[in-house]
Amino acid sequence: MDSMVRNPDVKQRDAAQAVVVAVSSDAIFDPEVEQVHGATEPLRKGDAFSFMKAIQVVNERLLTLNSDETLLFDVILLSNDSEEKHSRIIASAKHYGLDIGRFCFCNKEDSIESLQSNEVKLFLSMDTNDVCKALQKGVPAALLYHQTDPNHQTEDQLKVVFSGDVIGSSEEMLHGLREQGFTETQLQGFKTAKGSVKEFAILMGEMRRRFGLEGSPLCTGLMTVWSSRDVCASALKTLRGWGLLVDEAFCLAGAPRSPILNLGFIGNTMKSSTYVKEGRDYSMYYGLEV
Amino acid sequence: MNLDPVQVMKGQSNPKDPTAAPVTASSNGDGKGAWEEKEEFDQGHLGLTTKPLLVSCQRRARKVEGGIFFPKPENAVTIAVSSRVLFRTETEQKVYEQKGVEEYLRYQVEHENEPFAPGPAFSFVKALEAVNARLRELYPESEELFDIVLVTYNHAHVGVRLINTINHHNLFIERFCMTGGSSPIGYLKAWQTNLYLSADAEKVREALSEGIAAATMFMSNKLTEVSQTQLRVAFDGDAVLFSDESERIFKAQGLDGFFQHERDNEDILLDRGPLKDFLASLGKLQKKFYAKGHRLDCPIRTYLVTARSAASSGIRALKTLRAWGLETDEALFLAGAPKGPMLEKIRPHIYFDDQMFHVEGAAEMGTVAAHVPYGIAQKHPHKKSLNTGN
């Protein structure tokens, strides 16, 4: 049982054509430990805040290219907060001018159902359990990282990076992982993840094609953390088959990924990174790095 | 003035200092804090029981005792090469320059299954792998190896072709970054790169300014054969291993001024140059071979090839190296003689010089030379026609 509130300040998207992304309110607004009764000032910005702004830039650019564009990001804010906080959330969104189409208020137990009924293409949260549960029910989801370095936050480009380990996975590669000690549950997780990320990848491919090679507000990438370069090549070809030609590719061969994720990159363009990566029960959540 | 180049062999006149100062393999940039601390993930929380290891590769001749592992960047000597120096990409470059990026990428994808031919850094990389093979034999558990990473500005559209080429040539490169146009400097620093080789002088300059040893490489049509079993690296002295202070004096005050300055400052160490740490990292690996009795047949050999004179200005160079706890296997003091013929004799896999004039001279004689765009020589390039010896 949820309550969906449309945001009157934002033009509603055609949900069937848009890329519906649900973001947990705890990511957008800093979940305050102390709830002051009757407090009305806007909530503080959370860790996914600049991600929200980056999404906005993409939408604006898409509409500039084609004012009738329907392949836009359609953001639903998912909140499990108590009723007294609802209006404050809505007011805060308005205060910051966030491009949130709908607010979904529901109980924690009903979250998954809400995600499913709204045909969410991606669910983002800072809570590992929430993400796990969503994935287990077949809802594509990714974990947000707590980005501590303010210098690495940026709002002018949205970067979506996919996992080469998941997308490039094959029976052969999984067998290799089995020998390395991964359990069957974990391996099944790879397969499920590959299936659930496909739709989002196809949409990102389509959206990326709206822009030229250079100066795009949307940047796509592939990152392979554990597997060999052949798995990475396989992932590149798979993504290409899905219509997504990524801009960047990284193969880490076990090197720690946080320096890559944490990098704000030198030069004029600082990027906000979104890692869309699914996996169950193992440390392959990359999450959202904004 | 004696114009014959003088060779000084390590270990002949000076007994080796048994207490050489320890040098770190990588000392580039900052941010060397333990990476594991930055992992914000609690793996236990996710129910992870075993630490995922690397997928074993199916390629032959890659398996090592105990499985394959890739060294942690802080332990390895990381050599970053760009795709244009590792392979020959002139045809594709022309497509890019004449027809633009879209056509260039389309062309790359179309020719995806055609591997690139070896580029100027290829034999150097092969030699690094040969050294790794020997190191793995002697120290199977050690991560102190060369780690070759491919760092390119290319779009990932070229990725499949690059991977196919790596496979075709049987190269052991598992780490790479294709940055799709943005600067790879951040990645170079994150991976604690000890040396960056690129075809683009701008990128090399950027790396140098960030404290990363870097050099520009050029494709040469003539390439002499180099050793398959011994890595040979040659360095110019001033503005490569050492700072450019002496070159500044030379430019300002001429040869006599230079000699006077060097005499007066003989006991004062020269400042470090951009490739000093790279030499140090080679020395560290050499010592691992010595420790197992492989001094005479060490698969790494280093050379100093300098215009300084052995009897005079060269002394300061040697004293500086010794004070740093570094040495080269051979030191060639050319006293101004052209370097080309000497390099042709040495046949290094790579020779670093700060002056394009010397780089070109070396390339003409078939030596793979890399330009280090550092110091005063970049502002006042030596004109070839003024050189007496060449």
XYZ file of C-alpha atoms in Angstrom:
680
model
C 0.000 0.000 0.000
C 1.716 3.136 -1.075
C 0.825 6.691 -1.675
C 2.055 8.239 -4.873
C 2.207 11.983 -4.984
C 2.827 13.705 -8.244
C 5.132 16.673 -8.092
C 3.171 19.621 -9.421
C 6.339 21.564 -10.215
C 7.679 18.981 -12.602
C 6.251 18.069 -15.972
C 5.185 14.465 -15.791
C 6.975 12.073 -18.062
C 5.402 9.344 -20.067
C 6.456 6.513 -17.764
C 6.138 3.906 -20.477
C 8.728 5.689 -22.608
C 10.937 7.125 -19.900
C 13.744 5.603 -17.917
C 12.072 5.306 -14.542
C 14.615 5.494 -11.760
C 13.649 5.217 -8.127
C 15.947 6.792 -5.579
C 15.697 6.336 -1.865
C 14.997 9.599 -0.092
C 17.802 8.843 2.345
C 20.196 9.206 -0.535
C 18.825 12.478 -1.811
C 18.334 14.118 1.545
C 20.540 13.550 4.520
C 18.570 11.340 6.892
C 18.589 13.328 10.071
C 19.120 11.448 13.238
C 17.027 13.810 15.221
C 13.619 14.602 13.904
C 12.577 17.929 15.168
C 8.838 18.046 15.354
C 7.337 20.620 13.118
C 10.639 21.559 11.555
C 10.074 23.177 8.213
C 13.403 24.208 6.795
C 14.665 22.224 3.799
C 16.424 18.966 4.499
C 20.159 18.850 4.026
C 21.547 17.445 0.806
C 22.356 13.768 0.816
C 25.029 11.795 -0.996
C 23.106 11.311 -4.216
C 22.274 14.944 -4.497
C 24.727 15.800 -7.242
C 23.634 12.664 -9.064
C 20.143 14.151 -9.129
C 21.511 17.331 -10.585
C 23.475 15.416 -13.192
C 20.311 13.582 -14.245
C 18.638 16.919 -14.605
C 21.351 18.140 -16.932
C 20.892 15.086 -19.132
C 17.137 15.628 -19.285
C 17.555 19.289 -20.118
C 19.998 18.528 -22.901
C 17.699 15.845 -24.304
C 14.821 18.286 -24.403
C 17.006 20.919 -26.033
C 17.733 18.504 -28.833
C 14.115 17.465 -29.141
C 11.393 19.181 -27.196
C 9.122 16.161 -27.721
C 11.679 13.706 -26.362
C 10.137 10.933 -24.291
C 13.264 8.966 -23.477
C 14.021 10.975 -20.371
C 14.912 10.081 -16.820
C 11.795 9.909 -14.716
C 12.731 10.001 -11.072
C 10.594 8.609 -8.289
C 11.649 9.424 -4.779
C 11.006 6.406 -2.605
C 10.475 7.193 1.030
C 9.790 4.982 4.015
C 9.618 7.989 6.283
C 6.865 8.742 8.753
C 3.920 10.744 7.556
C 4.928 13.917 9.323
C 8.026 14.098 7.206
C 6.253 13.769 3.871
C 5.454 17.401 3.299
C 8.929 18.400 4.337
C 10.392 16.064 1.715
C 8.154 17.488 -0.971
C 8.971 21.027 0.084
C 12.705 20.292 0.086
C 12.507 18.900 -3.438
C 10.794 22.071 -4.515
C 13.313 24.212 -2.670
C 16.248 22.642 -4.506
C 14.396 22.509 -7.796
C 14.885 18.768 -8.089
C 13.511 17.027 -11.151
C 11.519 14.457 -9.205
C 8.365 13.397 -11.011
C 6.686 11.480 -8.232
C 7.016 10.831 -4.554
C 6.280 7.347 -3.389
C 5.594 7.020 0.309
C 5.236 3.517 1.606
C 6.234 1.163 4.343
C 9.545 -0.572 4.096
C 7.874 -3.935 3.579
C 5.921 -2.603 0.628
C 8.856 -0.979 -1.115
C 9.597 -3.849 -3.467
C 6.004 -4.068 -4.547
C 5.956 -0.348 -5.237
C 9.075 -0.652 -7.318
C 7.622 -3.484 -9.303
C 4.254 -1.868 -9.886
C 5.899 1.301 -11.103
C 8.103 -0.618 -13.530
C 11.212 0.941 -12.183
C 14.225 0.407 -14.441
C 16.707 1.026 -11.663
C 16.453 1.400 -7.929
C 19.145 3.232 -6.010
C 19.613 3.129 -2.284
C 22.294 3.416 0.358
C 20.945 0.448 2.219
C 22.586 -2.843 1.261
C 19.682 -4.910 2.462
C 17.193 -2.929 0.432
C 19.313 -3.364 -2.673
C 19.780 -7.080 -2.075
C 16.080 -7.629 -1.537
C 15.230 -5.728 -4.679
C 17.681 -7.747 -6.743
C 16.393 -10.993 -5.375
C 12.963 -10.032 -6.576
C 14.309 -9.193 -9.981
C 14.287 -5.418 -9.616
C 17.492 -3.922 -11.035
C 19.183 -2.119 -8.212
C 22.457 -0.563 -7.229
C 23.987 0.615 -4.014
C 24.986 4.170 -3.423
C 28.387 4.799 -1.965
C 28.930 7.390 0.647
C 31.103 9.773 -1.280
C 33.204 11.641 1.209
C 35.340 13.799 -1.011
C 33.462 16.934 -1.979
C 36.014 17.626 -4.692
C 34.876 14.581 -6.576
C 31.310 15.595 -6.773
C 30.187 17.213 -9.894
C 26.989 18.038 -11.576
C 27.748 18.531 -15.190
C 28.082 14.998 -16.433
C 26.383 11.779 -15.530
C 28.591 8.754 -15.776
C 27.054 5.321 -15.851
C 29.498 2.459 -15.571
C 28.583 -1.181 -15.980
C 30.323 -4.206 -14.611
C 32.328 -6.218 -17.082
C 32.451 -9.125 -14.669
C 28.687 -9.475 -14.817
C 28.046 -8.602 -18.435
C 31.005 -10.533 -19.768
C 30.240 -13.582 -17.727
C 29.935 -16.864 -19.519
C 29.713 -20.472 -18.423
C 33.439 -20.802 -18.903
C 34.207 -17.733 -16.863
C 31.796 -18.742 -14.127
C 33.416 -22.126 -13.973
C 36.712 -20.394 -13.402
C 35.146 -18.446 -10.570
C 33.764 -21.638 -9.093
C 37.287 -22.928 -8.891
C 38.296 -19.740 -7.160
C 35.798 -20.333 -4.404
C 32.614 -18.555 -5.408
C 29.493 -20.418 -4.239
C 26.668 -21.530 -6.489
C 24.430 -18.856 -5.018
C 26.958 -16.231 -5.895
C 27.360 -17.570 -9.392
C 23.618 -17.615 -9.875
C 23.732 -14.003 -8.779
C 25.973 -13.203 -11.716
C 23.497 -14.689 -14.134
C 20.514 -12.934 -12.621
C 22.402 -9.688 -12.549
C 23.277 -9.991 -16.200
C 19.621 -10.424 -17.037
C 18.388 -7.553 -14.926
C 20.966 -5.068 -16.130
C 20.228 -5.703 -19.789
C 17.166 -3.517 -20.032
C 18.816 -0.582 -18.341
C 21.870 -0.965 -20.565
C 19.702 -0.917 -23.677
C 18.023 2.264 -22.496
C 21.362 3.890 -21.708
C 22.583 2.934 -25.168
C 19.594 4.600 -26.753
C 19.931 7.674 -24.637
C 23.678 7.921 -25.271
C 23.055 7.881 -29.001
C 21.025 11.045 -28.746
C 24.278 12.884 -28.095
C 27.455 13.100 -30.123
C 30.728 11.501 -29.199
C 32.052 14.625 -27.613
C 30.409 16.968 -25.153
C 27.787 14.481 -24.056
C 26.223 15.032 -20.630
C 25.886 11.276 -20.388
C 29.029 9.199 -20.326
C 28.958 5.426 -20.283
C 31.640 3.015 -19.230
C 32.559 -0.528 -18.457
C 34.627 -1.721 -15.537
C 35.962 -5.208 -15.091
C 37.367 -5.768 -11.645
C 38.165 -9.431 -11.235
C 38.107 -11.018 -14.624
C 40.571 -11.208 -17.442
C 40.702 -8.977 -20.472
C 38.870 -11.552 -22.557
C 35.880 -11.238 -20.264
C 36.123 -7.490 -20.740
C 36.188 -7.933 -24.527
C 33.178 -10.209 -24.269
C 31.366 -7.590 -22.199
C 32.151 -4.891 -24.756
C 30.710 -7.046 -27.523
C 27.649 -7.946 -25.473
C 26.939 -4.317 -24.717
C 27.412 -3.500 -28.366
C 24.882 -6.189 -29.206
C 22.487 -4.457 -26.807
C 23.048 -1.168 -28.562
C 25.425 0.388 -26.064
C 28.848 1.519 -27.220
C 30.577 2.642 -24.058
C 32.885 5.624 -23.953
C 35.276 4.342 -21.335
C 36.524 0.928 -20.336
C 38.650 -0.193 -17.441
C 40.115 -3.547 -16.660
C 41.526 -3.650 -13.169
C 42.708 -7.251 -12.855
C 42.237 -7.103 -9.140
C 43.634 -3.640 -8.548
C 41.576 -1.773 -5.984
C 38.751 0.068 -7.617
C 38.235 2.829 -5.119
C 40.960 5.043 -6.560
C 39.207 4.774 -9.892
C 35.809 5.392 -8.378
C 37.071 8.182 -6.199
C 38.790 10.025 -8.955
C 37.267 13.291 -9.915
C 39.495 13.363 -12.966
C 41.804 16.102 -13.874
C 40.872 18.895 -16.133
C 37.775 20.866 -16.747
C 35.288 18.109 -16.709
C 34.667 16.665 -13.328
C 32.358 13.754 -13.551
C 29.823 12.226 -11.312
C 29.998 8.500 -11.447
C 27.144 6.105 -11.407
C 28.051 2.505 -11.161
C 25.206 0.330 -12.125
C 26.188 -3.054 -11.076
C 24.292 -5.893 -9.689
C 25.460 -8.921 -7.914
C 24.322 -10.852 -4.950
C 26.190 -11.786 -1.869
C 29.591 -10.645 -2.913
C 31.489 -7.436 -3.033
C 30.534 -6.428 -6.502
C 28.256 -3.591 -5.696
C 29.791 -0.499 -6.964
C 27.001 1.803 -6.213
C 26.606 5.377 -7.020
C 29.547 7.586 -6.658
C 28.572 11.191 -6.942
C 90.377 17.241 -25.498
C 89.942 13.556 -25.586
C 86.971 12.758 -27.735
C 86.978 9.028 -27.282
C 84.064 7.901 -25.224
C 85.146 6.356 -22.000
C 83.373 3.411 -20.565
C 83.298 2.893 -16.891
C 82.198 -0.527 -15.863
C 80.438 -0.937 -12.605
C 82.378 -2.887 -10.050
C 85.789 -2.605 -11.636
C 87.429 0.328 -9.970
C 84.984 1.024 -7.195
C 84.180 -1.792 -4.847
C 80.450 -2.120 -4.602
C 79.010 -0.456 -1.607
C 77.399 -3.239 0.349
C 75.120 -0.882 2.163
C 73.387 0.796 -0.717
C 70.566 3.009 0.439
C 67.211 1.342 0.081
C 65.059 2.867 -2.592
C 61.354 2.487 -3.046
C 59.998 1.005 -6.216
C 57.466 3.703 -6.744
C 57.589 7.162 -5.412
C 55.402 9.060 -7.769
C 52.744 11.467 -6.786
C 51.004 11.319 -3.483
C 48.092 9.323 -2.273
C 50.059 6.277 -1.272
C 47.850 5.484 1.662
C 46.781 1.893 2.002
C 44.106 1.312 -0.573
C 42.328 -1.293 1.438
C 41.370 1.392 3.907
C 39.476 3.219 1.245
C 37.192 0.305 0.550
C 33.985 1.413 2.137
C 32.538 -1.995 1.878
C 32.232 -4.357 4.727
C 32.578 -7.608 2.888
C 31.491 -9.587 5.889
C 28.229 -7.697 5.924
C 27.536 -8.903 2.435
C 28.006 -12.475 3.392
C 31.168 -12.942 1.469
C 33.017 -15.939 2.693
C 35.917 -16.264 0.353
C 37.883 -13.477 -1.129
C 37.292 -13.563 -4.869
C 40.498 -14.282 -6.668
C 41.294 -13.745 -10.265
C 39.809 -15.813 -12.960
C 42.544 -18.056 -14.255
C 43.377 -17.419 -17.852
C 43.285 -20.115 -20.434
C 46.257 -18.876 -22.374
C 49.236 -21.155 -22.513
C 52.588 -20.048 -21.161
C 50.849 -17.800 -18.700
C 50.275 -20.185 -15.907
C 52.731 -19.918 -13.137
C 53.216 -22.129 -10.147
C 50.440 -21.460 -7.729
C 48.164 -19.767 -10.227
C 48.233 -16.392 -11.792
C 48.087 -13.298 -9.763
C 48.464 -9.684 -10.639
C 50.715 -7.600 -8.466
C 49.368 -4.830 -6.312
C 50.346 -1.557 -7.902
C 52.262 -0.397 -4.864
C 54.504 -3.457 -4.997
C 55.053 -3.628 -8.701
C 56.992 -1.419 -11.059
C 54.093 -0.086 -13.085
C 54.804 0.775 -16.684
C 51.939 2.513 -18.458
C 52.036 2.517 -22.239
C 49.657 4.139 -24.644
C 48.201 2.212 -27.544
C 50.058 4.350 -30.060
C 53.478 3.426 -28.731
C 52.774 -0.206 -28.032
C 51.328 -0.730 -31.485
C 51.516 0.899 -34.884
C 48.417 2.893 -35.534
C 49.484 5.296 -38.280
C 46.734 4.285 -40.678
C 44.088 4.799 -38.040
C 45.639 8.098 -36.975
C 45.301 9.305 -40.543
C 41.652 8.342 -40.612
C 41.150 10.288 -37.398
C 42.953 13.357 -38.660
C 41.364 13.397 -42.066
C 37.882 12.147 -41.408
C 37.119 12.820 -37.779
C 36.409 10.761 -34.707
C 33.182 9.057 -35.804
C 34.744 7.680 -38.964
C 37.866 6.727 -37.016
C 35.865 4.649 -34.528
C 33.796 3.078 -37.259
C 37.015 2.106 -39.042
C 38.432 0.576 -35.862
C 35.353 -1.518 -35.270
C 35.346 -2.642 -38.887
C 38.945 -3.801 -38.611
C 38.502 -5.224 -35.165
C 39.867 -8.628 -36.002
C 43.007 -7.294 -37.608
C 45.694 -6.990 -34.961
C 47.931 -3.941 -34.958
C 51.605 -4.335 -35.741
C 54.197 -3.786 -32.981
C 55.038 -0.175 -32.188
C 58.175 1.490 -30.738
C 57.547 0.324 -27.181
C 56.801 -3.254 -28.160
C 60.245 -4.758 -27.788
C 60.663 -2.913 -24.494
C 57.448 -4.465 -23.188
C 58.497 -7.918 -24.384
C 61.794 -7.499 -22.579
C 59.936 -6.505 -19.389
C 57.941 -9.709 -19.667
C 61.114 -11.732 -20.084
C 62.433 -10.230 -16.863
C 59.148 -11.038 -15.142
C 59.435 -14.657 -16.202
C 62.875 -14.854 -14.598
C 61.670 -13.067 -11.453
C 58.757 -15.457 -11.101
C 61.115 -18.411 -11.328
C 63.266 -17.084 -8.531
C 60.570 -15.475 -6.381
C 57.260 -17.177 -7.144
C 55.355 -15.422 -4.374
C 56.687 -11.960 -4.896
C 54.694 -9.076 -6.304
C 57.814 -7.121 -7.139
C 57.447 -7.445 -10.860
C 56.850 -5.243 -13.828
C 53.193 -4.523 -14.265
C 52.405 -3.316 -17.753
C 49.185 -1.383 -18.130
C 47.666 0.031 -21.259
C 46.534 3.602 -20.777
C 44.930 5.233 -23.749
C 42.808 8.224 -24.572
C 40.962 6.060 -27.047
C 37.267 5.454 -26.830
C 36.283 2.037 -25.615
C 34.990 1.327 -29.123
C 38.579 0.457 -29.941
C 38.712 -1.839 -26.940
C 37.960 -5.085 -28.684
C 40.578 -4.481 -31.350
C 43.186 -3.640 -28.711
C 42.361 -6.747 -26.716
C 42.468 -8.878 -29.865
C 45.882 -7.415 -30.641
C 47.171 -8.099 -27.134
C 46.018 -11.683 -27.506
C 47.561 -12.004 -30.948
C 50.968 -10.911 -29.720
C 50.691 -12.950 -26.536
C 51.290 -9.978 -24.290
C 50.717 -10.186 -20.587
C 48.659 -7.051 -20.147
C 45.587 -7.381 -17.990
C 45.122 -3.865 -16.746
C 43.980 -1.083 -18.959
C 42.156 2.202 -19.065
C 40.438 3.586 -22.080
C 39.417 7.003 -21.013
C 37.302 8.009 -23.992
C 39.111 11.310 -24.364
C 39.626 12.496 -20.831
C 42.977 12.730 -19.143
C 44.383 9.492 -17.758
C 46.660 11.299 -15.327
C 44.448 10.460 -12.385
C 44.637 6.775 -13.192
C 48.382 6.960 -13.664
C 48.669 8.350 -10.173
C 46.187 5.913 -8.695
C 48.163 3.014 -10.088
C 51.419 4.497 -8.826
C 52.864 4.519 -12.289
C 56.627 4.342 -12.391
C 56.924 5.161 -16.081
C 54.467 6.416 -18.685
C 55.195 6.129 -22.388
C 53.061 7.945 -24.916
C 53.214 9.255 -28.465
C 51.776 12.580 -27.381
C 54.197 15.126 -25.960
C 51.413 17.100 -24.295
C 50.298 14.155 -22.241
C 53.872 13.332 -21.362
C 54.458 16.888 -20.184
C 51.322 16.725 -18.117
C 52.511 13.516 -16.497
C 55.932 14.989 -15.770
C 54.369 18.011 -14.138
C 52.456 15.636 -11.874
C 55.650 13.932 -10.828
C 55.301 10.855 -13.017
C 58.328 9.734 -15.024
C 57.274 9.942 -18.630
C 58.679 10.079 -22.127
C 57.457 10.493 -25.687
C 58.182 7.722 -28.160
C 58.315 7.881 -31.905
C 58.022 5.280 -34.565
C 61.208 4.769 -36.451
C 61.560 2.926 -39.704
C 64.880 1.469 -38.854
C 65.077 -0.761 -35.822
C 68.138 -2.721 -34.873
C 67.674 -6.073 -33.281
C 67.620 -6.097 -29.535
C 68.196 -8.801 -26.968
C 65.337 -11.166 -26.213
C 66.753 -12.164 -22.879
C 68.208 -9.066 -21.314
C 66.375 -5.810 -20.732
C 68.656 -2.907 -21.542
C 67.717 0.606 -20.527
C 69.911 3.597 -21.299
C 69.640 7.047 -19.773
C 71.032 10.423 -20.588
C 72.347 12.158 -17.474
C 71.417 15.794 -17.311
C 67.726 16.608 -17.304
C 66.873 12.906 -17.258
C 68.490 11.306 -14.231
C 69.692 14.622 -12.918
C 68.127 18.045 -12.976
C 68.816 20.437 -15.808
C 70.895 22.804 -13.688
C 74.112 22.071 -15.527
C 72.467 22.464 -18.877
C 71.257 25.845 -17.810
C 74.817 26.850 -16.964
C 76.012 25.502 -20.298
C 73.397 27.447 -22.206
C 74.096 30.626 -20.280
C 77.849 30.477 -19.970
C 79.055 28.090 -22.634
C 81.296 25.065 -22.312
C 84.024 26.717 -20.253
C 81.481 28.110 -17.851
C 79.977 24.659 -17.572
C 83.292 23.008 -16.787
C 84.149 25.652 -14.206
C 80.796 25.265 -12.548
C 81.145 21.512 -12.418
C 84.634 21.734 -10.942
C 83.491 24.185 -8.309
C 80.523 22.049 -7.396
C 82.074 18.632 -7.727
C 81.174 17.617 -4.221
C 77.709 19.050 -4.301
C 75.121 16.576 -5.431
C 73.118 17.284 -8.511
C 69.406 17.552 -8.025
C 67.212 14.708 -9.073
C 65.758 14.442 -12.539
C 62.437 12.985 -13.727
C 63.741 9.462 -14.349
C 65.829 9.033 -11.231
C 63.161 6.984 -9.465
C 62.677 4.760 -12.454
C 66.371 3.916 -12.433
C 66.031 3.213 -8.726
C 63.176 0.795 -9.329
C 65.266 -1.055 -11.922
C 68.120 -1.223 -9.436
C 65.851 -2.722 -6.828
C 64.870 -5.519 -9.180
C 68.474 -6.055 -10.175
C 69.392 -6.636 -6.558
C 66.838 -9.424 -6.413
C 68.767 -11.212 -9.134
C 72.092 -10.566 -7.438
C 70.718 -12.014 -4.230
C 70.173 -15.308 -6.021
C 73.598 -15.369 -7.588
C 72.681 -13.894 -10.951
C 74.965 -10.911 -11.037
C 76.800 -11.797 -14.217
C 73.764 -12.910 -16.138
C 71.336 -10.405 -14.707
C 68.500 -9.916 -17.174
C 68.401 -6.172 -16.486
C 71.250 -3.944 -17.571
C 71.355 -0.165 -17.254
C 73.512 2.412 -18.977
C 74.341 6.043 -18.453
C 75.115 7.684 -21.794
C 76.191 11.248 -21.198
C 77.934 14.031 -23.008
C 79.924 14.707 -19.865
C 83.604 13.837 -19.770
C 84.891 11.060 -17.582
C 87.823 12.927 -16.170
C 86.028 16.119 -15.292
C 82.330 16.792 -15.343
C 81.499 13.118 -15.209
C 82.814 12.805 -11.685
C 79.993 14.861 -10.271
C 77.472 12.637 -12.015
C 78.988 9.492 -10.584
C 79.273 10.952 -7.106
C 75.642 11.944 -7.224
C 74.519 8.523 -8.283
C 76.581 6.894 -5.587
C 75.206 9.213 -2.946
C 71.714 8.256 -4.044
C 72.625 4.613 -3.676
C 72.139 4.115 -7.366
C 74.366 2.929 -10.104
C 74.241 1.981 -13.717
C 75.971 -1.108 -15.024
C 77.859 0.958 -17.554
C 78.557 4.651 -17.715
C 79.564 6.046 -21.060
C 81.139 9.495 -21.030
C 81.082 10.768 -24.558
C 82.685 14.138 -23.889
C 80.474 15.648 -26.538
C 80.794 12.915 -29.129
C 77.614 11.810 -30.914
C 75.598 9.248 -29.061
C 74.194 7.368 -32.033
C 77.121 5.028 -32.682
C 77.529 4.153 -29.013
C 73.850 3.410 -28.642
C 73.959 1.292 -31.742
C 76.594 -0.764 -30.023
C 74.662 -1.070 -26.755
C 71.299 -1.757 -28.377
C 69.092 -0.696 -25.512
C 65.394 -1.483 -25.631
C 64.867 2.145 -24.780
C 67.027 5.225 -24.441
C 65.865 8.339 -22.592
C 67.149 11.778 -23.543
C 65.848 15.271 -22.956
C 67.041 16.601 -26.288
C 65.138 15.826 -29.473
C 68.355 16.193 -31.381
C 69.823 13.168 -29.632
C 66.577 11.249 -29.839
C 66.460 11.757 -33.584
C 70.130 10.898 -33.950
C 69.600 7.674 -32.071
C 66.524 6.788 -34.089
C 68.440 7.316 -37.325
C 70.774 4.586 -36.249
C 67.971 2.267 -35.271
C 67.823 2.798 -31.521
C 64.454 3.125 -29.839
C 64.722 6.511 -28.220
C 62.266 8.311 -25.995
C 62.148 12.040 -25.427
C 61.816 13.407 -21.910
C 60.434 16.926 -22.423
C 61.970 18.363 -19.299
C 64.174 21.295 -18.541
C 65.847 24.107 -20.343
C 66.552 22.133 -23.514
C 62.879 22.358 -24.435
C 63.068 26.112 -24.704
C 66.265 26.166 -26.714
C 66.353 23.051 -28.867
C 69.789 22.171 -30.130
C 70.017 22.737 -33.852
C 71.469 19.811 -35.696
C 73.511 21.862 -38.116
C 75.519 23.396 -35.290
C 76.774 20.134 -34.002
C 80.408 19.535 -34.849
C 80.394 15.811 -34.494
C 77.407 14.714 -36.513
